[in-house]
XYZ file of N, CA and C in Angstrom:
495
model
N -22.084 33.875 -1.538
C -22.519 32.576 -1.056
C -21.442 32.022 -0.136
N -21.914 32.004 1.295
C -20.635 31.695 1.905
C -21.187 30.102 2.715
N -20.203 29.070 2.447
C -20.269 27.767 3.036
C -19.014 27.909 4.188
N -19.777 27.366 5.521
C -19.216 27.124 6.534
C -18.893 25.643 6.376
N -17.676 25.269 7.046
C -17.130 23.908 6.787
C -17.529 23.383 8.331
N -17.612 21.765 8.571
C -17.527 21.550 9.519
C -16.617 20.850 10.432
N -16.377 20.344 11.465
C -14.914 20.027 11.670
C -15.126 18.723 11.162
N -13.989 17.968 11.326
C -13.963 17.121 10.524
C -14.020 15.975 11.598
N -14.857 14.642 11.796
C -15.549 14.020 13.080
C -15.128 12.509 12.803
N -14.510 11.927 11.481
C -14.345 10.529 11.891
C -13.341 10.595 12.376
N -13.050 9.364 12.824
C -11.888 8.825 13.517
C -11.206 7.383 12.877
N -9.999 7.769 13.033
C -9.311 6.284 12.889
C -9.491 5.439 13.697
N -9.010 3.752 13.072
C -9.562 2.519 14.137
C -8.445 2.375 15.053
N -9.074 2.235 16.545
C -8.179 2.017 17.804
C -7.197 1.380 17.891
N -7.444 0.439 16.479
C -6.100 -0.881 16.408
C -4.980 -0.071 15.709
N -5.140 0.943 15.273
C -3.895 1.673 14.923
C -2.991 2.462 16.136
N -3.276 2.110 17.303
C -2.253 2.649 18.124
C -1.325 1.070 18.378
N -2.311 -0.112 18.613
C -0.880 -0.821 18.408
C -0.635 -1.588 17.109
N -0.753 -0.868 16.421
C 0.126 -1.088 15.204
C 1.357 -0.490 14.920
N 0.899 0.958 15.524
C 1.943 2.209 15.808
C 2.678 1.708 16.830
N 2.392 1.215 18.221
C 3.250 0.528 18.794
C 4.261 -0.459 18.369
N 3.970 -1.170 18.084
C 4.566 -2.640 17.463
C 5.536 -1.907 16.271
N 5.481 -0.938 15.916
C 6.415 -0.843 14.473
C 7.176 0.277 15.412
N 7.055 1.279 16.770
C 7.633 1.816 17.407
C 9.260 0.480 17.923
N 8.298 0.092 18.671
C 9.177 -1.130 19.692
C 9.921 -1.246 18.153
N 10.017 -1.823 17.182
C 10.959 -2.474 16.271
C 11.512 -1.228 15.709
N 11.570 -0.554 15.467
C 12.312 0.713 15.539
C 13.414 1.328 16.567
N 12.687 1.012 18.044
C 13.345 1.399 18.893
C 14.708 0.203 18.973
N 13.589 -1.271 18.884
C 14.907 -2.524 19.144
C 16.184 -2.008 18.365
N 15.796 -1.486 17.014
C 17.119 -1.270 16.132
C 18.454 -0.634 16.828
N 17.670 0.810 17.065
C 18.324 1.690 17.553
C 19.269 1.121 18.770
N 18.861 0.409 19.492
C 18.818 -0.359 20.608
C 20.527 -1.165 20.493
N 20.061 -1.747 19.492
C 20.914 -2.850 18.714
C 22.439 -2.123 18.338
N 21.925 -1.258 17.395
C 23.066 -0.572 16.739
C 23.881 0.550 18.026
N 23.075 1.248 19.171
C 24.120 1.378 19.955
C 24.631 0.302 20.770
N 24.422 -1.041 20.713
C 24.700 -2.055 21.503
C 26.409 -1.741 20.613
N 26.413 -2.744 18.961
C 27.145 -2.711 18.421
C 28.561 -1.570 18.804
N 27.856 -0.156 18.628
C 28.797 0.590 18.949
C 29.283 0.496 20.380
N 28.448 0.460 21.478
C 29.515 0.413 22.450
C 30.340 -1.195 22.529
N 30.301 -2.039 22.063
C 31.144 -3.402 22.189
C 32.634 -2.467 21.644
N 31.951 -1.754 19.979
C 33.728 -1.385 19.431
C 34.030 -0.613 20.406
N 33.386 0.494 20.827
C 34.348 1.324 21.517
C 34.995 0.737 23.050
N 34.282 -0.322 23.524
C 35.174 -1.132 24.035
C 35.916 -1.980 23.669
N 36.359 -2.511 22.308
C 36.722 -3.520 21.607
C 38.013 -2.937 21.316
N 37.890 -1.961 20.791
C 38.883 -0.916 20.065
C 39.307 0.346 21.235
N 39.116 0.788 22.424
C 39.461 1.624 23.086
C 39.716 3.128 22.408
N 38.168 3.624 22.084
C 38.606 4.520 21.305
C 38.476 5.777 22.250
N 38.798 6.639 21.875
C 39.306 7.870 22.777
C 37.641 8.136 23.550
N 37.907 8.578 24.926
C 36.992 8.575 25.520
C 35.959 9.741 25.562
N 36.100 10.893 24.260
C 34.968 11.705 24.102
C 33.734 11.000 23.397
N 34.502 9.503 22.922
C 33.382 8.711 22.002
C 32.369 8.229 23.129
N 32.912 8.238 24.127
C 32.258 7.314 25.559
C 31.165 8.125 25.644
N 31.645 9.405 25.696
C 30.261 10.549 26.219
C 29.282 11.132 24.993
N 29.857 10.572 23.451
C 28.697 10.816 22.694
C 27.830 9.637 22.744
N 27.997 8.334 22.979
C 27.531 7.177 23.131
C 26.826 7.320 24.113
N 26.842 8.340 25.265
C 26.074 8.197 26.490
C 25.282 9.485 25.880
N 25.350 10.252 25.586
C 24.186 10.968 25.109
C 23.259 10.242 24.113
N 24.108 9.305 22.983
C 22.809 9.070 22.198
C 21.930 7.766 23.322
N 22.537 7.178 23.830
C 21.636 6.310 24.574
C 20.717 7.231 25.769
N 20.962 8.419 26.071
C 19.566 8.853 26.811
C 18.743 9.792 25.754
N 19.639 9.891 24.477
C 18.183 10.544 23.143
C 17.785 9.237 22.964
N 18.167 8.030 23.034
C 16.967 6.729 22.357
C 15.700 6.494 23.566
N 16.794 6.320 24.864
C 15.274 6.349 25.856
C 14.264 7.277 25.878
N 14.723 8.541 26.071
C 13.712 9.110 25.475
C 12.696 8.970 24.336
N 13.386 9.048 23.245
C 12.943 8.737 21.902
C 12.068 7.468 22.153
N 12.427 6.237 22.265
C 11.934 5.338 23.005
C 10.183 5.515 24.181
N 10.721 6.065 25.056
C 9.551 6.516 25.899
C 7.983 7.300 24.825
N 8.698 8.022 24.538
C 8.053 9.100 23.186
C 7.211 8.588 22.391
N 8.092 7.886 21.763
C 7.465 7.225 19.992
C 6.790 5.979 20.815
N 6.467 5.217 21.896
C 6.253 3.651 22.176
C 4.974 4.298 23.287
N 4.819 5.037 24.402
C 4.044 5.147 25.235
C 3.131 6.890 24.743
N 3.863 7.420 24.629
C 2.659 8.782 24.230
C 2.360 9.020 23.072
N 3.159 9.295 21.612
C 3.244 9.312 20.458
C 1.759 8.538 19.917
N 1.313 7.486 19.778
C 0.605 6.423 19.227
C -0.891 6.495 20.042
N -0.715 7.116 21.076
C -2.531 7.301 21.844
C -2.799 9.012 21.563
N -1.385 9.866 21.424
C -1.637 11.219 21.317
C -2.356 10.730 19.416
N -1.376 10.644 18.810
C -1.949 10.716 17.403
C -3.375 10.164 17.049
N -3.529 8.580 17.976
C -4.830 8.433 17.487
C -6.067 9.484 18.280
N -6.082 10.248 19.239
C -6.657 11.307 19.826
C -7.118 12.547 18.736
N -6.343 12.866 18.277
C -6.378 13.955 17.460
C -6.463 13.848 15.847
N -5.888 12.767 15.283
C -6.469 12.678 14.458
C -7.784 12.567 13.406
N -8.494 13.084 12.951
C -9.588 13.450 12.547
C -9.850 13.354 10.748
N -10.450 13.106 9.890
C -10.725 13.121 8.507
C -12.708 12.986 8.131
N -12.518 13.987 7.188
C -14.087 13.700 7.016
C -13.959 14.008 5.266
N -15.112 13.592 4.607
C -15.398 13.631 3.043
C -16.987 13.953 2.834
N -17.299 15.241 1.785
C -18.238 15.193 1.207
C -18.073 15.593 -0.269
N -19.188 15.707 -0.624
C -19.356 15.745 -2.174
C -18.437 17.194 -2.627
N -17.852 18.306 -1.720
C -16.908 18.947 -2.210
C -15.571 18.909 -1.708
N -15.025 18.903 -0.526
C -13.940 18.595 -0.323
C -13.265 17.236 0.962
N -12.306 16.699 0.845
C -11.584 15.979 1.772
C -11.225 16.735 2.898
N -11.190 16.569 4.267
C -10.982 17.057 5.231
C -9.716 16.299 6.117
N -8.810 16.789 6.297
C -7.815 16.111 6.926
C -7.417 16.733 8.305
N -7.493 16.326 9.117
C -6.719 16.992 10.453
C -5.890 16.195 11.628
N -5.216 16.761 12.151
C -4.023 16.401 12.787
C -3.217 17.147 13.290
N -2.650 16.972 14.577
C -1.514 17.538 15.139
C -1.905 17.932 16.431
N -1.207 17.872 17.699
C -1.736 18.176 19.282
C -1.016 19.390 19.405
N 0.442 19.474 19.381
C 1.033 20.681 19.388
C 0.514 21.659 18.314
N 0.834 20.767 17.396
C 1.042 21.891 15.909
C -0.050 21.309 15.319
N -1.291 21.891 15.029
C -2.605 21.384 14.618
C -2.143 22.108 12.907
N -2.882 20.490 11.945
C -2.606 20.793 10.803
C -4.138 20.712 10.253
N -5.114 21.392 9.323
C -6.200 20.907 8.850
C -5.910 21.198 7.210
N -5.801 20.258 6.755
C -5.957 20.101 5.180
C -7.319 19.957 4.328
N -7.667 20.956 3.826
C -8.866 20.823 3.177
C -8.867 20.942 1.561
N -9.595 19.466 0.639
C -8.450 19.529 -0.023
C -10.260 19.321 -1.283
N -9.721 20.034 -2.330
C -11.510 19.668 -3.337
C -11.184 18.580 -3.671
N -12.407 18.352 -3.961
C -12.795 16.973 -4.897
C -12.157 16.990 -5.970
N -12.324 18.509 -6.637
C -11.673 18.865 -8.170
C -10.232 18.151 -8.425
N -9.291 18.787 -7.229
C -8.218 18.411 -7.584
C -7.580 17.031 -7.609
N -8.655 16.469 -6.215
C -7.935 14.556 -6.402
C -7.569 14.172 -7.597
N -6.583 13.894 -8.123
C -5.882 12.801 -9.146
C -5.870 11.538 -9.407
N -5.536 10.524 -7.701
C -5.770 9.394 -7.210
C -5.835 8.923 -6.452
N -6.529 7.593 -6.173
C -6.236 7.245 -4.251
C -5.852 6.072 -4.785
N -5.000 5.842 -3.578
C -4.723 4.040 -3.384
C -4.661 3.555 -1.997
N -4.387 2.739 -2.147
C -4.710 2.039 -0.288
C -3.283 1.715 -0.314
N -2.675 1.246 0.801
C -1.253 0.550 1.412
C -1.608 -0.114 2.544
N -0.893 -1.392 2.640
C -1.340 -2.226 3.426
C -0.084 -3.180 4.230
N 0.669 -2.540 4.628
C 2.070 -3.579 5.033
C 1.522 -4.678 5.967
N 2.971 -5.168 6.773
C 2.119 -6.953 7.063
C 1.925 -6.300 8.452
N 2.102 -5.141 9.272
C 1.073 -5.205 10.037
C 0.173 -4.563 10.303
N -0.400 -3.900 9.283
C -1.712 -3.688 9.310
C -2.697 -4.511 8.581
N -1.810 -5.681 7.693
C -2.965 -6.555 7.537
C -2.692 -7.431 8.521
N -2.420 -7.627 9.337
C -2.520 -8.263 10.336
C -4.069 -7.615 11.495
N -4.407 -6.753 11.915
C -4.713 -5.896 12.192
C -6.075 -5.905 11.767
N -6.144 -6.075 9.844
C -7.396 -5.856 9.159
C -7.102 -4.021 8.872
N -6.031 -3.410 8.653
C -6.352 -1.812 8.262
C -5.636 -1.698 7.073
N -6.056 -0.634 6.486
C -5.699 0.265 5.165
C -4.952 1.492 5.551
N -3.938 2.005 4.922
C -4.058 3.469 4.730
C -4.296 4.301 3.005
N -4.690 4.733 3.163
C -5.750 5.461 1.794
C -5.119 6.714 1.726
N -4.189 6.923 0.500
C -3.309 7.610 0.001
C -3.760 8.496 -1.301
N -4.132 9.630 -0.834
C -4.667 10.422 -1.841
C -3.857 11.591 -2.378
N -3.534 11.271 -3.538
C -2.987 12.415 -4.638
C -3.695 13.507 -5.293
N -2.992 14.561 -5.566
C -3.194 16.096 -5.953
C -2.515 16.194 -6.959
N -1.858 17.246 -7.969
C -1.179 17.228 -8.754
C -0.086 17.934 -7.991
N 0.192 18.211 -6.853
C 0.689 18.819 -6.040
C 1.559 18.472 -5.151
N 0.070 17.664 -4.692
C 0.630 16.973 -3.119
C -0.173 15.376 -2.835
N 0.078 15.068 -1.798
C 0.186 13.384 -1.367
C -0.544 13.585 -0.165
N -1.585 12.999 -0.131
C -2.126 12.990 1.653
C -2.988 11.196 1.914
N -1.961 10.918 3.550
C -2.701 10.100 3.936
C -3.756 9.896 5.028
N -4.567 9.194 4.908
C -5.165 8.805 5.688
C -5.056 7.538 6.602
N -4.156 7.108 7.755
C -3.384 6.441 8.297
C -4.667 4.968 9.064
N -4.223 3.590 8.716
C -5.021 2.929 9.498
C -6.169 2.953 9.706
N -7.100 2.829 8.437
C -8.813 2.828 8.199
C -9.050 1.252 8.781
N -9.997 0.190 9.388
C -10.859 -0.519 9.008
C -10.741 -1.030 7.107
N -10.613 -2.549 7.088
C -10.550 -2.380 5.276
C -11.996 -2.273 4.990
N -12.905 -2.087 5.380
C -14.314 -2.351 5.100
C -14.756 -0.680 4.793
N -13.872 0.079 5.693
C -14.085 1.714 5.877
C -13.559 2.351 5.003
N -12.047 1.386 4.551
C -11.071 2.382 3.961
C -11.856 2.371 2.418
N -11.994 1.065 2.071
C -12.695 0.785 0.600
C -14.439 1.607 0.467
N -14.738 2.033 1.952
C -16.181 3.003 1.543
C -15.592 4.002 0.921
N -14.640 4.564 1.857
C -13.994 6.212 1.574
C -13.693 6.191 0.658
N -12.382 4.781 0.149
C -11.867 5.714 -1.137
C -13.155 5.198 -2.747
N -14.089 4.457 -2.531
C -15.004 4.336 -3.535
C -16.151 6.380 -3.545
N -15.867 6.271 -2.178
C -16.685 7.720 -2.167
C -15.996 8.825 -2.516
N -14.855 8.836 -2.228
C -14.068 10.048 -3.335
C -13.468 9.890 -4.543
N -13.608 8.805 -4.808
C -13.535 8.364 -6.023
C -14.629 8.860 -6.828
N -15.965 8.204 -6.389
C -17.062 9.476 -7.189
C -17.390 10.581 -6.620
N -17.012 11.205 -5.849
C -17.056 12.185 -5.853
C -16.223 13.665 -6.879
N -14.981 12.667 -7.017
C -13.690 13.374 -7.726
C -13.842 12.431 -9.200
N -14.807 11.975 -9.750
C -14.740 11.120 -10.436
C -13.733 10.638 -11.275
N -13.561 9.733 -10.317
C -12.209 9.406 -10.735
C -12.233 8.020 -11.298
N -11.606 7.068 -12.548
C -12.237 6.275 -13.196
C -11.256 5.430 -12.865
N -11.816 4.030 -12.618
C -10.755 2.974 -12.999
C -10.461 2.847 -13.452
N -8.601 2.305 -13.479
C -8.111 1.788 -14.751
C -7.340 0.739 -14.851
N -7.690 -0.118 -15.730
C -6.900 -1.622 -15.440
C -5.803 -1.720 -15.568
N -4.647 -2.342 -14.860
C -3.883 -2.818 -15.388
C -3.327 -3.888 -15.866
């Protein structure tokens, strides 16, 4: 009995690229910041001048890094990212270079939970965090209206029971 799988066709919500933005930029500001800091000492303190030229390398790995994680990173990921669910397994996919597809049973789910930091509730998104006895997989920036279908649907699917706390 052989079952063909199919690819896996939803998509994450569009507002997750600038969400991904916005937590890029504050990432990058850091970086930003903290080589600010360092070059004041190494002008403050005159420290030997091979420090000058590691300081100038890490400031063209942040622009880069910068360019990367803020303008391509966040429209490539939401492009390719992909997840689908039926009554036997979770479907996960991802990756432009390095394509990852996780296909994962119902059997094994353990648990899901949602995560919600302040800017994706800002936003209105979920990410829906599903456990294995194994392994951890997310599903990044659902819709909360979407994320709470999915994880109620693999929830019975994997019947998985509430439990109060």
């Amino acid at each position: 009995m052989e079952s063909s799988l199919q690819q896996p066709e939803r998509r994450l919500s569009k507002k997750a690229v600038r969400v991904w933005v916005i937590t890029s930029i504050i990432e990058q500001f850091i970086n930003v910041a903290v080589l600010g800091v360092l070059y004041y000492l190494d002008q403050r303190f005159s420290w030997p001048q091979w420090v000058n030229w590691i300081l100038i390398g890490l400031v063209v790995l942040v622009v880069l890094s910068a360019v990367w994680s803020v303008f391509i990173s966040p429209w490539l990921t939401y492009r390719v990212w992909r997840y689908d669910v039926n009554d036997e397994f979770l479907q996960l996919k991802r990756g432009a270079i390095r394509e990852v597809h996780h296909i994962v049973p119902m059997t094994k789910i353990q648990s899901i939970a949602t995560k919600q930091g302040p800017f994706l509730r800002k936003y209105g998104l979920l990410t829906l965090t599903i456990k294995t006895l194994n392994s951890e997989h997310e599903i990044p920036a659902l819709p909360e209206d979407t994320a709470i279908d999915v994880r109620n649907l693999i929830a019975r699917y994997a019947k998985i029971k509430e439990v109060e706390e």
